[in-house]
Coordinates of C-alpha atoms in Angstrom, one line a residue:
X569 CA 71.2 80.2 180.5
X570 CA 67.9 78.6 179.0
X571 CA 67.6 74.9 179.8
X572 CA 65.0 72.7 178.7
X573 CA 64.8 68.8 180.2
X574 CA 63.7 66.3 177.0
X575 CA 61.0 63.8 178.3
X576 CA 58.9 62.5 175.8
X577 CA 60.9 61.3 172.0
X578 CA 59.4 63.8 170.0
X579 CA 59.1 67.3 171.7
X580 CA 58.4 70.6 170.4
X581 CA 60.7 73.6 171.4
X582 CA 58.9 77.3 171.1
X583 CA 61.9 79.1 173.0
X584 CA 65.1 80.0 172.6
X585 CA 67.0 77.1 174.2
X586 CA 70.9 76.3 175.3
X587 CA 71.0 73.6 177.2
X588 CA 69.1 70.3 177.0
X589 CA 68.8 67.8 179.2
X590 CA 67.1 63.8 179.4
X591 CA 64.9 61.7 181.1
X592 CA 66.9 58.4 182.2
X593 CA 63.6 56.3 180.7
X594 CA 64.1 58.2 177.4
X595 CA 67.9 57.1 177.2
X596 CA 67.2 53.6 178.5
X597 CA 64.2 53.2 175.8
X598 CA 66.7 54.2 172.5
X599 CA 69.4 51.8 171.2
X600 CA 70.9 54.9 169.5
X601 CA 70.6 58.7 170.9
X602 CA 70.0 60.5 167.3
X603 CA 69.0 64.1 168.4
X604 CA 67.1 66.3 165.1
X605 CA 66.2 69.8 165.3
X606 CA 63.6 71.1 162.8
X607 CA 63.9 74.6 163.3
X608 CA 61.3 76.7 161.7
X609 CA 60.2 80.3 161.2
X610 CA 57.8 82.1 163.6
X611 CA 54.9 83.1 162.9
X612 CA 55.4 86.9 163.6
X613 CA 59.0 86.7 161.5
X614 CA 59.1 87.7 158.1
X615 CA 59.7 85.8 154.8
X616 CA 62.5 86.4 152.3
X617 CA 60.6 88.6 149.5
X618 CA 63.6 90.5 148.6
X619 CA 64.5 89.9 144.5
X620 CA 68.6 89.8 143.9
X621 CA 70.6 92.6 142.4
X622 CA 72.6 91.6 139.2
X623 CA 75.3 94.2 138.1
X624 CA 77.0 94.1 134.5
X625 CA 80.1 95.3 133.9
X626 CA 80.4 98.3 132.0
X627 CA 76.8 99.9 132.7
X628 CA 73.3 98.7 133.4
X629 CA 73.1 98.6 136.8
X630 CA 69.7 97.4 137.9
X631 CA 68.8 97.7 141.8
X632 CA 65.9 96.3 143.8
X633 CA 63.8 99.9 143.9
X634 CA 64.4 101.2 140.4
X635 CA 66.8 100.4 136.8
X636 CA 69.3 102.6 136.1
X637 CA 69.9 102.1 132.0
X638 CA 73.5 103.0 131.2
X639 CA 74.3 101.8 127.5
X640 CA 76.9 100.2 126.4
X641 CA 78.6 100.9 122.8
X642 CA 80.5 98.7 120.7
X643 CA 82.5 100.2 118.0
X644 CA 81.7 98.7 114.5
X645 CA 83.7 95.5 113.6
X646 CA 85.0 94.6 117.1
X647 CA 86.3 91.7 116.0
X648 CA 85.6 88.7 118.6
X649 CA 83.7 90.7 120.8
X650 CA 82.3 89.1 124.4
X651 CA 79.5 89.8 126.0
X652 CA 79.5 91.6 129.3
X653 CA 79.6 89.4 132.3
X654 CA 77.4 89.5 135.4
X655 CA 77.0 88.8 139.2
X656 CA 74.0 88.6 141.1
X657 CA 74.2 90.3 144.9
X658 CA 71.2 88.9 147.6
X659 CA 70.9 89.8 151.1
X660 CA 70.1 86.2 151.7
X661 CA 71.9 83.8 149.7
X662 CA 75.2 83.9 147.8
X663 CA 76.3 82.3 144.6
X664 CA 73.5 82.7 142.3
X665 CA 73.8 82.2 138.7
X666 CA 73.5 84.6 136.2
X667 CA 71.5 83.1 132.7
X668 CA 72.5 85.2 129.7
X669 CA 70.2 85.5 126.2
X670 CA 70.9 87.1 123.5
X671 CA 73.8 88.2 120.8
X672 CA 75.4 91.1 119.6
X673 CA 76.7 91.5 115.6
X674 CA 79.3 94.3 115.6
X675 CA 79.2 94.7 111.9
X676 CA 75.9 95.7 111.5
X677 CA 75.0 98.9 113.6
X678 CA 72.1 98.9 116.2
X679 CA 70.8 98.3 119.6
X680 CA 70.9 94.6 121.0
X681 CA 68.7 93.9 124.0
X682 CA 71.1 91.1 126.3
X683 CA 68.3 89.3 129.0
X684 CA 70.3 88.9 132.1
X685 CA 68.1 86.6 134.7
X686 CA 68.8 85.3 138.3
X687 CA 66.5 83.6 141.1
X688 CA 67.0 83.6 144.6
X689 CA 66.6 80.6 147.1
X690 CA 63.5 81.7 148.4
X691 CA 62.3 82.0 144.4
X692 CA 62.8 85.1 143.9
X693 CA 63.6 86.5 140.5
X694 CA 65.2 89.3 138.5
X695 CA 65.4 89.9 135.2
X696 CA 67.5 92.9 133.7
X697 CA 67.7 93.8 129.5
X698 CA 70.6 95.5 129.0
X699 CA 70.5 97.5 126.0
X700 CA 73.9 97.7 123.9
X701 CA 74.9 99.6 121.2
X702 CA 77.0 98.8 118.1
X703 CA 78.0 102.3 116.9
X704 CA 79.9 103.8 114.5
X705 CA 82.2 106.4 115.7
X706 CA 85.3 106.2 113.8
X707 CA 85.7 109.4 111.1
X708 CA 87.0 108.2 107.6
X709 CA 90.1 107.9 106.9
X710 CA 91.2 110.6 103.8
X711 CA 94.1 110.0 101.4
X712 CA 95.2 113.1 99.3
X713 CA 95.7 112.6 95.8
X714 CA 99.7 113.8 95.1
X715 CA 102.2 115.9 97.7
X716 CA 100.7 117.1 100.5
X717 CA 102.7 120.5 99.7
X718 CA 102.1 121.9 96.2
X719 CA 104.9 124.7 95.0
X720 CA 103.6 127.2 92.5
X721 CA 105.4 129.8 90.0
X722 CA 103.2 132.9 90.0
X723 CA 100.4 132.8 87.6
X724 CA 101.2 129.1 87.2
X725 CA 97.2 127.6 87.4
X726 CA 96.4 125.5 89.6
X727 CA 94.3 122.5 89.2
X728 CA 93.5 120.3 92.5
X729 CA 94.4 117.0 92.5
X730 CA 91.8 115.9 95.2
X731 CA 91.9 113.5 97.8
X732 CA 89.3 110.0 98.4
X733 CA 87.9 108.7 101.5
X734 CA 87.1 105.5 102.6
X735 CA 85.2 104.7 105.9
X736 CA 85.4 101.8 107.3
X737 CA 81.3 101.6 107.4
X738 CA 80.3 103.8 104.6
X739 CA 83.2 102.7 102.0
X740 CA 84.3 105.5 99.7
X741 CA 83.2 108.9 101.0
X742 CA 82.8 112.3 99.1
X743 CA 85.3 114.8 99.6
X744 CA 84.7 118.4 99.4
X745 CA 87.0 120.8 99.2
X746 CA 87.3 124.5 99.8
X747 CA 90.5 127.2 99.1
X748 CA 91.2 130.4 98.8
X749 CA 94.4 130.4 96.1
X750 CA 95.3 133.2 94.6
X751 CA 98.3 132.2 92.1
X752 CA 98.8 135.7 91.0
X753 CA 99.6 136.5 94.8
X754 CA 103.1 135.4 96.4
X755 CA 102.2 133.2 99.8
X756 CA 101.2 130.2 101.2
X757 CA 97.3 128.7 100.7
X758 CA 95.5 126.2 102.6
X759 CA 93.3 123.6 100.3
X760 CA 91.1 122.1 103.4
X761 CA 89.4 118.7 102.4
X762 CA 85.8 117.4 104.7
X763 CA 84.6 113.3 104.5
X764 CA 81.3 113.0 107.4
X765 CA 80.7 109.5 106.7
X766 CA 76.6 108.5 107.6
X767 CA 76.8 108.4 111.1
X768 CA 78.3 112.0 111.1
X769 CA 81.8 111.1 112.1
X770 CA 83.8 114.0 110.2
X771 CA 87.6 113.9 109.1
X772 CA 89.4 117.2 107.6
X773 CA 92.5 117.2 105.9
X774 CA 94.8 119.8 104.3
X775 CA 97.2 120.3 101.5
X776 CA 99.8 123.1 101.6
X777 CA 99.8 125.1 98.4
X778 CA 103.0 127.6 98.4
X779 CA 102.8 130.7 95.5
X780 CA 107.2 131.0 95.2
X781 CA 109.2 134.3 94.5
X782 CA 110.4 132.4 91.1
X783 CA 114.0 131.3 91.1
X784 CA 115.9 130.5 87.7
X785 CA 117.3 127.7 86.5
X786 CA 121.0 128.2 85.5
X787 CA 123.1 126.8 83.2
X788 CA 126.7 128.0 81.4
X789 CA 127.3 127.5 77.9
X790 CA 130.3 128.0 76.0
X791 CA 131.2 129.4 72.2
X792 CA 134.4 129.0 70.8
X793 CA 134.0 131.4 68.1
X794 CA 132.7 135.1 67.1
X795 CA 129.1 135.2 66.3
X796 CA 128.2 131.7 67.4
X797 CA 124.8 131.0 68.4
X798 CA 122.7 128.4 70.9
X799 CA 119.8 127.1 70.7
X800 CA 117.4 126.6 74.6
X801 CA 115.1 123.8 72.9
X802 CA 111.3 123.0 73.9
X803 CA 109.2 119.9 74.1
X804 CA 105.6 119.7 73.3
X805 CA 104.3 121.0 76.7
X806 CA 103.1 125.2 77.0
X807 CA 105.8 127.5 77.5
X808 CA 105.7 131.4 79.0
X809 CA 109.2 132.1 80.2
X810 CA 112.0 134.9 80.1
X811 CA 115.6 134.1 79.1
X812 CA 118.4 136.2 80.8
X813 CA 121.9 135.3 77.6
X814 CA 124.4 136.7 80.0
X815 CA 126.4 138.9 78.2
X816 CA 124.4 142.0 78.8
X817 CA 121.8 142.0 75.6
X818 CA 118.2 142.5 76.2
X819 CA 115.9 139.7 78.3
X820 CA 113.6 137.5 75.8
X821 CA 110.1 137.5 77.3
X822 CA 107.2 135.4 77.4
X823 CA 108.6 133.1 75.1
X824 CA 106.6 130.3 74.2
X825 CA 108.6 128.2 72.1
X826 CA 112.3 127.1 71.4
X827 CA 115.0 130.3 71.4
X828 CA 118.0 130.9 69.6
X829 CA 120.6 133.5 70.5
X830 CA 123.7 135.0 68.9
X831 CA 126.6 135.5 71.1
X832 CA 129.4 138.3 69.3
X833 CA 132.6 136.8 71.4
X834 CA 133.7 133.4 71.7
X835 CA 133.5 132.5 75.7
X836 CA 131.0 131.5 78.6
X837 CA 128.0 132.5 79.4
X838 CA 125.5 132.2 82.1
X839 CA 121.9 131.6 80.9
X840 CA 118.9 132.0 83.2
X841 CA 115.7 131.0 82.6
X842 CA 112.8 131.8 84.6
X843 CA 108.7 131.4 84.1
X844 CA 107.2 128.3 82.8
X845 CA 109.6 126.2 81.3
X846 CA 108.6 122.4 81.4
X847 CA 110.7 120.8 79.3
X848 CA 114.3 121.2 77.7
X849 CA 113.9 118.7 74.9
X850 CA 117.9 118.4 73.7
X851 CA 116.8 115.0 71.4
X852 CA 117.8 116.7 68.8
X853 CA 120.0 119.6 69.6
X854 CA 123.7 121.1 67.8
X855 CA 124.3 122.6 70.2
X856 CA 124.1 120.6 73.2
X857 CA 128.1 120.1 73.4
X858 CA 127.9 124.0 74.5
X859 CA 126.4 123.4 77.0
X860 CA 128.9 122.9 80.3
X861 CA 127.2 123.0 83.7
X862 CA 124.2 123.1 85.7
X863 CA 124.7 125.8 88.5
X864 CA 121.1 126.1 89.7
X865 CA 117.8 123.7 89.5
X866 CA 115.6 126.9 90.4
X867 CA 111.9 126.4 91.1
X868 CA 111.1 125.7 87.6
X869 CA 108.5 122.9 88.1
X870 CA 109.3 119.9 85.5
X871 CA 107.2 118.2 83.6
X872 CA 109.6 116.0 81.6
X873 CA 113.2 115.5 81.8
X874 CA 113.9 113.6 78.5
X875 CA 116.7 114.1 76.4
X876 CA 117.3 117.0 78.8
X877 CA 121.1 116.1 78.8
X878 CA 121.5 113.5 75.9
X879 CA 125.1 114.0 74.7
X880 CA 125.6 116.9 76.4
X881 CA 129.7 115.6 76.7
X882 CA 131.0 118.3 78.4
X883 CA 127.9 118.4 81.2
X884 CA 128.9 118.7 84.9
X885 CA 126.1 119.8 87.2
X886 CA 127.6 122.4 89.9
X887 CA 124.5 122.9 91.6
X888 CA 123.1 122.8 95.2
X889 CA 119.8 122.5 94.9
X890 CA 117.7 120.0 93.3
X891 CA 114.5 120.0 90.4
X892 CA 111.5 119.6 91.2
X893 CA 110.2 116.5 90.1
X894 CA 106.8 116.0 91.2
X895 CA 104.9 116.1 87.8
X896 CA 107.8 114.0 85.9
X897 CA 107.0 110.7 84.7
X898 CA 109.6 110.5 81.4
X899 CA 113.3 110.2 82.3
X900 CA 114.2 108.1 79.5
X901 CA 117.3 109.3 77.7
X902 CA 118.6 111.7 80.3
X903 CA 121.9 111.3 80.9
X904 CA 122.2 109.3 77.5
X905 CA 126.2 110.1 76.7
X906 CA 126.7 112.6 79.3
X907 CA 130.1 111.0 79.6
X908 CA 131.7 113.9 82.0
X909 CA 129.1 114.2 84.2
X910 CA 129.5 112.5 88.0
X911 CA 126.8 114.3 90.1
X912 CA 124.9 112.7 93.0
X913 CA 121.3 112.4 92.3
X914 CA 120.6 110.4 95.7
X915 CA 118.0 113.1 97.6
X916 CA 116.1 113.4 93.9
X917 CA 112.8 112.9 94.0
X918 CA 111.7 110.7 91.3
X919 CA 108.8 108.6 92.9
X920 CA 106.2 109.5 89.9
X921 CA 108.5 108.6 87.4
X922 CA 107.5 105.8 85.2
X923 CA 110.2 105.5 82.3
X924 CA 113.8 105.1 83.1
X925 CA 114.9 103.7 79.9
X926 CA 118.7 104.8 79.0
X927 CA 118.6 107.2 81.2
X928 CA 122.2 106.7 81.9
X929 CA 123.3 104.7 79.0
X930 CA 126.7 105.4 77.7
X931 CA 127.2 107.9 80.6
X932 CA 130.7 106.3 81.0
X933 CA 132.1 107.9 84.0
X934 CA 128.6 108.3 86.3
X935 CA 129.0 106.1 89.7
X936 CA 126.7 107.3 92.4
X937 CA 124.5 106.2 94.9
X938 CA 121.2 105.8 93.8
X939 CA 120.0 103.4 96.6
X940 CA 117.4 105.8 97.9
X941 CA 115.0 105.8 95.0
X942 CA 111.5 105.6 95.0
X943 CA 110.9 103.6 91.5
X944 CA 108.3 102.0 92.8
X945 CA 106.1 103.5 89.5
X946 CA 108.7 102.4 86.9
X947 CA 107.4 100.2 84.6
X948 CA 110.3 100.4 81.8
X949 CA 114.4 100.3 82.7
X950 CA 115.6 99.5 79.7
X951 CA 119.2 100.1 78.9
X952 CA 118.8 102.1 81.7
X953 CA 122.8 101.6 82.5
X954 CA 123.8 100.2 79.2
X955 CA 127.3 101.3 78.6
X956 CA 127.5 102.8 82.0
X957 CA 131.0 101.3 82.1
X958 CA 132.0 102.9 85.5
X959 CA 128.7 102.3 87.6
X960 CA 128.5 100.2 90.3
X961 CA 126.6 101.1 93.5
X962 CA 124.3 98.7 95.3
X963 CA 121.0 98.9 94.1
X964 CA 119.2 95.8 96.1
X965 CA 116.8 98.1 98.1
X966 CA 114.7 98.9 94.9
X967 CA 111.5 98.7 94.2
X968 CA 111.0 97.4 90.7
X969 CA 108.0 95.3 91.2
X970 CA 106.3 97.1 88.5
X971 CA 108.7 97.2 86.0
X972 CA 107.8 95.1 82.6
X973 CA 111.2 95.7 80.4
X974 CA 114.6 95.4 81.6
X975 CA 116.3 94.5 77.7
X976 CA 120.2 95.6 78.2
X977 CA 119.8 97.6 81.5
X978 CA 123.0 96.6 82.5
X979 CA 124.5 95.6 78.5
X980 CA 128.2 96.7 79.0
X981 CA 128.1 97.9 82.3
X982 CA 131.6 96.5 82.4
X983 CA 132.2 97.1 86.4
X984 CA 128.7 96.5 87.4
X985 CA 128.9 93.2 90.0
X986 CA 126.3 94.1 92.5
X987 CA 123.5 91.7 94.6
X988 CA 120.5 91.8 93.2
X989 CA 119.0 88.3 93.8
X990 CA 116.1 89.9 96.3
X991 CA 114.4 91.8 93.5
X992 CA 110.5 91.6 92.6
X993 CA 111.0 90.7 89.1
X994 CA 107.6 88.7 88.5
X995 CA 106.1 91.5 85.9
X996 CA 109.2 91.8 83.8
X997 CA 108.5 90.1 79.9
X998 CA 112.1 91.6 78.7
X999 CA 114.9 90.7 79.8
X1000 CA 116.7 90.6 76.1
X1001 CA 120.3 91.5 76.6
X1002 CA 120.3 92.3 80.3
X1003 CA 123.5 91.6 81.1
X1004 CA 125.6 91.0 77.7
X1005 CA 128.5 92.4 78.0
X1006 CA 128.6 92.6 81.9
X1007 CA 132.2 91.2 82.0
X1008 CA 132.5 91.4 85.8
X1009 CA 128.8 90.7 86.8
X1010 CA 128.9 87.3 89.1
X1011 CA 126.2 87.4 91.2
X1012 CA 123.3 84.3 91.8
X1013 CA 119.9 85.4 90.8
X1014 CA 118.5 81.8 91.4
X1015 CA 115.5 83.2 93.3
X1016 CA 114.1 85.8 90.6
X1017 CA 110.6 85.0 89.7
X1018 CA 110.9 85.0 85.7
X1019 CA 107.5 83.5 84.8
X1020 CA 106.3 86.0 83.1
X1021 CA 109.6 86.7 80.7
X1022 CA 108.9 86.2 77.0
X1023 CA 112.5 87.5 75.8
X1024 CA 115.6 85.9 77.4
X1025 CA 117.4 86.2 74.1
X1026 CA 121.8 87.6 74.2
X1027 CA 120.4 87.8 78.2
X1028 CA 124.1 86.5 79.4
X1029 CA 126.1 87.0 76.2
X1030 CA 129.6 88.1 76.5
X1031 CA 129.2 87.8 80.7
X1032 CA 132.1 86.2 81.1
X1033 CA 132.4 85.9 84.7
X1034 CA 129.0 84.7 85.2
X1035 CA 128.4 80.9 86.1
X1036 CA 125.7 80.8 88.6
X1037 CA 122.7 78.2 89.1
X1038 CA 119.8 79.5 86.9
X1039 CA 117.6 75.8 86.9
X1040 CA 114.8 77.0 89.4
X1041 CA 113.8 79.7 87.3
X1042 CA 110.7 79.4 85.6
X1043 CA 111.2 79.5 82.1
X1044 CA 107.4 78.1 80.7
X1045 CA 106.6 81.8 78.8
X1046 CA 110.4 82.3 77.0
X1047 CA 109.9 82.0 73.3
X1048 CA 113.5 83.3 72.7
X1049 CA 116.7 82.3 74.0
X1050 CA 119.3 82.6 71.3
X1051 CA 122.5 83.5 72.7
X1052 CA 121.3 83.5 76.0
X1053 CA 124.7 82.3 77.3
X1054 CA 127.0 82.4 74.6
X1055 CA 130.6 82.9 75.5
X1056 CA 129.4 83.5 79.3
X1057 CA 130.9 81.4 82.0
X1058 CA 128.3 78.7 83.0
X1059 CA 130.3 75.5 84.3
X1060 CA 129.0 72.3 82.9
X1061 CA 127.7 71.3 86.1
X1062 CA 125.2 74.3 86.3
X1063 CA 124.4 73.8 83.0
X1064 CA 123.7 70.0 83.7
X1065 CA 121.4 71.3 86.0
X1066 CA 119.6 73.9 84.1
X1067 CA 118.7 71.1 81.4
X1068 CA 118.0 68.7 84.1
X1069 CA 115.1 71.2 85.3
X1070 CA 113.9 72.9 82.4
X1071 CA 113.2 69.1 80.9
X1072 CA 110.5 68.9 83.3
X1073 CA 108.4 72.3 82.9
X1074 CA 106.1 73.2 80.2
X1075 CA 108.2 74.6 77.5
X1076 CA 107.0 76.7 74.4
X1077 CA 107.9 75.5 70.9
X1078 CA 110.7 76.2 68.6
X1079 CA 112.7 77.8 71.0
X1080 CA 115.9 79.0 69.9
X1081 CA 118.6 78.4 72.8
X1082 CA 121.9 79.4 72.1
X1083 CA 124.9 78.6 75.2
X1084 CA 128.0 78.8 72.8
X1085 CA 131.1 77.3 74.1
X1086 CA 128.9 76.0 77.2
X1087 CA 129.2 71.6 77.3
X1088 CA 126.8 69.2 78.7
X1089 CA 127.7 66.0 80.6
X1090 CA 125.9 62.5 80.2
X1091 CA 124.3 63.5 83.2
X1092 CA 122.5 66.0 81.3
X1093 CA 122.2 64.7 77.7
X1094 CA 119.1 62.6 77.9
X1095 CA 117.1 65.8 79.7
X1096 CA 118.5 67.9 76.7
X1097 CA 117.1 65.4 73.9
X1098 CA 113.8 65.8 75.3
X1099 CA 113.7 69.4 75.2
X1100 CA 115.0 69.1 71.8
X1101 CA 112.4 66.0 71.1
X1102 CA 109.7 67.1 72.7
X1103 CA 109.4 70.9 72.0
X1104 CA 111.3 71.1 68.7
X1105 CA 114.2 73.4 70.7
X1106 CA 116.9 74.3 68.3
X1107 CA 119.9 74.5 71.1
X1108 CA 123.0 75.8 70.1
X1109 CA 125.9 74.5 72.7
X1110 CA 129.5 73.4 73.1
X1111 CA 128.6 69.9 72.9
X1112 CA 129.1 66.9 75.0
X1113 CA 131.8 67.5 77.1
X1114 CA 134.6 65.7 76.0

C-alpha cells in the first residue's frame, strides 16, 4: 500500500497514492478539512486525438482509418419520407450528438448529399456526407385495350386493339407490340406488349389470341305448309358465311347478304350457320314467327344483337352455351315481344353494351336473374322492361351511373316491386313514363340524385301502389311534369311535403305538373301558390283536401 503524510496545505502528489495521512498543525490550522485533488495528465501519457465514429442506418458507414460509401435509394414519391438517423461511437466519451444538414425530395430523382457531423470532448471532429439516392425503379404499369383473350373464326382479320402505359414517373409510355398471328391457321397466338419507362424499368404484357375450329350457330324453324319459305336476314355489317337448311338440299356458301330458302314439306328444320355472321337483323322480318328455338350460340362472334329476336313469339332458346358478346354495343329491341321465351341470360357477357332500350319490352312471360350484369357502359335503358308484365328479379347491384334515358323502362311492368333506392342515377335527363303503369311498384326512391332530369312527365301515372316521400329530390332542371302522378297513390301528407320542398328550390318556368286525384292540405297550400306565383306552374291536382 502507497501512503503519503500531507504537511504543508497545498501539496503536490507525483505518485500513485492510497492512503493519506495529516500533520496535527495542519488540522489544528483549518476551521473546515476540504480535501481537492487536481489530477492531471503526465507528461509521458498520451492525449485523446482519436475523431468519433458516426454510423447511419441503412449504409454509409464511415470509420476512423477510411469511408466506406454504401448508398442509399429512395424509391420515387416516398411519400413522408425521414431521413436516416445516426449515432456517434468514441473510445473516450459517450453521448455525442449527431448534427444533421441537408434534405431529400423523393419526387424529383437524383443524388442528395445528407452532412452528418459529431465532436468529441477532447474537440475532436467527424464529419460524414452520405450520399442518397432517389431512384426510379418501379416498371410501368400496362393496361390492355379490350379482353385479355381474343377468339377468332378462321380467316376472320384481326386488328389489335392495343394496350397504354402509364408510369408513375414518365406518365403515358409507348407500347410496342409484336405477334406472330396467323388467322388462316387453327391455334393459339401470343400478342406480347413492351413499356421501358426512362430509367429503363421494363413491363411486358400479353394478350391471348385463339384461331377456333368454327362452331355453328343453330336454330329450328318451322313451316306449316308445302313450299314455304324463310328468310336468315342481315344487318349492315360484312357477311362471308355458309348456311346448312336441314332438310338435305345443298349448303349456301360464302354468302354475303340476306338468304331465303324454300322448304317442299311443311315441318322443322334445323338451320346452321357458320362463317362470319355479325348480325341477324329480324326488324323487319315475315318470317320471324318461324322461327322456334335457339339450340346452339356457336362461336359466331357478334357484332350486334338488335332486333335479333323482335317478335319472334314462338322463341325458346334450348341452348347450353352462350354468344359471344365482346364486340356488341346495340341490344336495343332484342327480346322486343318474344312473349314465350324464359331463358337465363345471367352468365352473358354484356359489359360493352351501351344500348338496352326495349330490349325486353312486351316480353310478357321473361323473369330471370339478371343481377350479374356488367352495364356499367349503358347509357340508354329505355323501355328496357316496358310491358315486361312478369319480371321481377332484384336488380339493386347495377351499375347504371352512365345511363342518360330511362323513359318507360319499367311502363307496365305490372309485377315489377323491387329496391332500387341505391342507384347512381345523377346522369339520367329521361325519366318520362318510368314507372306508369307499374301497378305493384312501392318502393322509396327518396335518395335518387335527379338533378339533372329534364323529363319527369306520366313518370308515376297509373302506379297505383306508389305513395313514397319524393320532396328531397332535386327537381331545379324538370321542365315537364304533366301527369307525373296522376291516379298514383301519393297520400296527402307526402304530397304536403313535396310542395313544401320544391317551394324552396329554383324551379324552371311554365311547368306543367299534373298529380290527378292527389289533395293538398292547408299545410301545403301556401307553398303550392308560390310555385304557381312565382314560376307560372300550371298544376293539375285533386284540390284542397276536403
Amino acid at each position: 500500500m502507497n501512503k503519503k503524510s500531507i504537511n504543508n496545505k497545498y501539496q503536490t502528489l507525483t505518485t500513485f497514492v492510497t492512503e493519506f495521512s495529516f500533520k496535527k498543525s495542519i488540522i489544528r490550522a483549518l476551521s473546515t478539512l476540504a480535501i481537492l485533488f487536481l489530477i492531471t495528465a503526465c507528461s509521458d501519457e498520451k492525449s485523446d486525438t482519436n475523431p468519433p465514429v458516426i454510423i447511419i442506418n441503412g449504409g454509409c458507414r464511415i470509420t476512423v482509418d477510411y469511408i466506406t460509401v454504401d448508398y442509399i435509394t429512395v424509391e420515387y414519391n416516398t411519400k413522408n419520407y425521414t431521413l436516416p438517423k445516426a449515432g456517434a461511437v468514441d473510445l473516450e466519451d459517450d453521448l455525442l450528438t449527431v448534427v444533421v444538414e441537408g434534405s431529400v425530395d423523393t419526387l424529383t430523382l437524383g443524388t442528395y448529399i445528407i452532412t452528418y457531423t459529431t465532436t468529441d470532448y477532447s474537440g475532436n471532429s467527424t464529419v460524414v456526407e452520405c450520399p442518397i439516392m432517389v431512384v426510379d425503379t418501379t416498371a410501368p404499369k400496362i393496361t390492355l385495350i379490350g379482353n385479355d383473350t381474343i377468339d377468332l373464326l378462321p380467316n376472320n382479320s384481326y386488328t389489335d386493339l392495343g394496350a397504354t402505359a402509364y408510369d408513375k414517373y414518365d406518365g403515358d409510355v409507348i407500347v410496342t407490340q409484336t405477334n406472330d398471328i396467323d388467322t388462316s391457321v387453327i391455334g393459339s397466338y401470343t400478342v406480347t406488349y413492351k413499356a421501358i419507362d426512362s430509367s429503363g424499368n421494363e413491363r411486358l404484357a400479353t394478350r391471348n389470341v385463339n384461331v377456333l375450329v368454327p362452331t355453328p350457330f343453330v336454330t329450328t324453324w318451322t313451316t306449316t305448309s308445302p313450299n314455304e319459305e324463310i328468310t336468315i336476314p342481315t344487318g349492315s355489317y360484312n357477311y362471308k358465311f355458309s348456311i346448312d337448311w336441314g332438310d338435305g338440299s345443298e349448303v349456301d356458301e360464302n354468302k354475303t347478304d340476306s338468304v331465303t330458302h324454300i322448304y317442299d314439306e311443311a315441318g322443322t328444320y334445323t338451320v346452321s350457320i357458320i362463317g362470319i355472321f355479325p348480325h341477324m337483323n329480324n326488324l323487319n322480318n315475315d318470317d320471324i314467327d318461324k322461327l322456334t328455338s335457339v339450340e346452339q350460340w356457336g362461336n359466331i362472334q357478334w357484332r350486334s344483337m338488335a332486333y335479333m329476336f323482335k317478335s319472334a313469339i314462338n322463341l325458346v332458346i334450348n341452348a347450353t352455351d352462350i354468344p359471344v358478346l365482346i364486340y356488341v354495343e346495340d341490344m336495343s329491341h332484342m327480346f322486343e315481344g318474344a312473349v314465350a321465351f324464359d331463358h337465363p341470360l345471367n352468365g352473358w357477357d354484356v359489359s360493352t353494351v351501351t344500348d338496352m332500350s326495349s330490349m325486353f319490352s312486351g316480353a310478357t312471360t321473361f323473369n330471370q336473374p339478371l343481377n350479374d350484369w356488367d352495364l356499367s357502359t349503358v347509357t340508354d335503358m329505355s323501355s328496357m322492361f316496358s310491358g315486361a308484365s312478369a319480371f321481377n328479379q332484384p336488380i339493386h347491384d347495377w351499375d347504371v351511373s352512365r345511363v342518360t334515358d330511362m323513359s318507360s323502362m319499367f311502363s307496365g311492368a305490372s309485377a315489377f316491386n323491387e329496391w332500387l333506392n341505391n342507384w347512381d342515377v345523377s346522369n339520367v335527363t329521361d325519366m318520362s313514363s318510368m314507372f306508369a303503369g307499374a301497378t305493384i311498384f312501392s318502393q322509396e326512391l327518396n335518395r335518387w340524385d335527379v338533378s339533372n332530369v329534364m323529363d319527369m312527365s306520366s313518370m308515376f301515372s297509373g302506379a297505383t301502389a306508389f305513395g313514397s316521400s319524393l320532396g328531397d329530390w332535386d327537381v331545379s332542371n324538370v321542365k315537364d311534369m304533366g301527369n307525373m302522378f296522376s291516379n298514383s297513390e301519393l297520400s296527402t301528407y307526402y304530397y304536403d311535403a313535396l310542395l313544401n320542398a320544391w317551394s324552396a328550390q329554383i324551379l324552371q318556368t311554365k311547368v306543367e305538373f299534373g298529380a290527378d286525384g292527389i289533395y293538398y292540405s292547408s299545410a301545403s297550400e301556401a307553398a303550392r301558390q308560390s310555385i304557381i306565383d312565382t314560376y307560372n306552374w300550371e298544376i293539375n291536382d285533386g284540390g284542397l283536401q276536403p
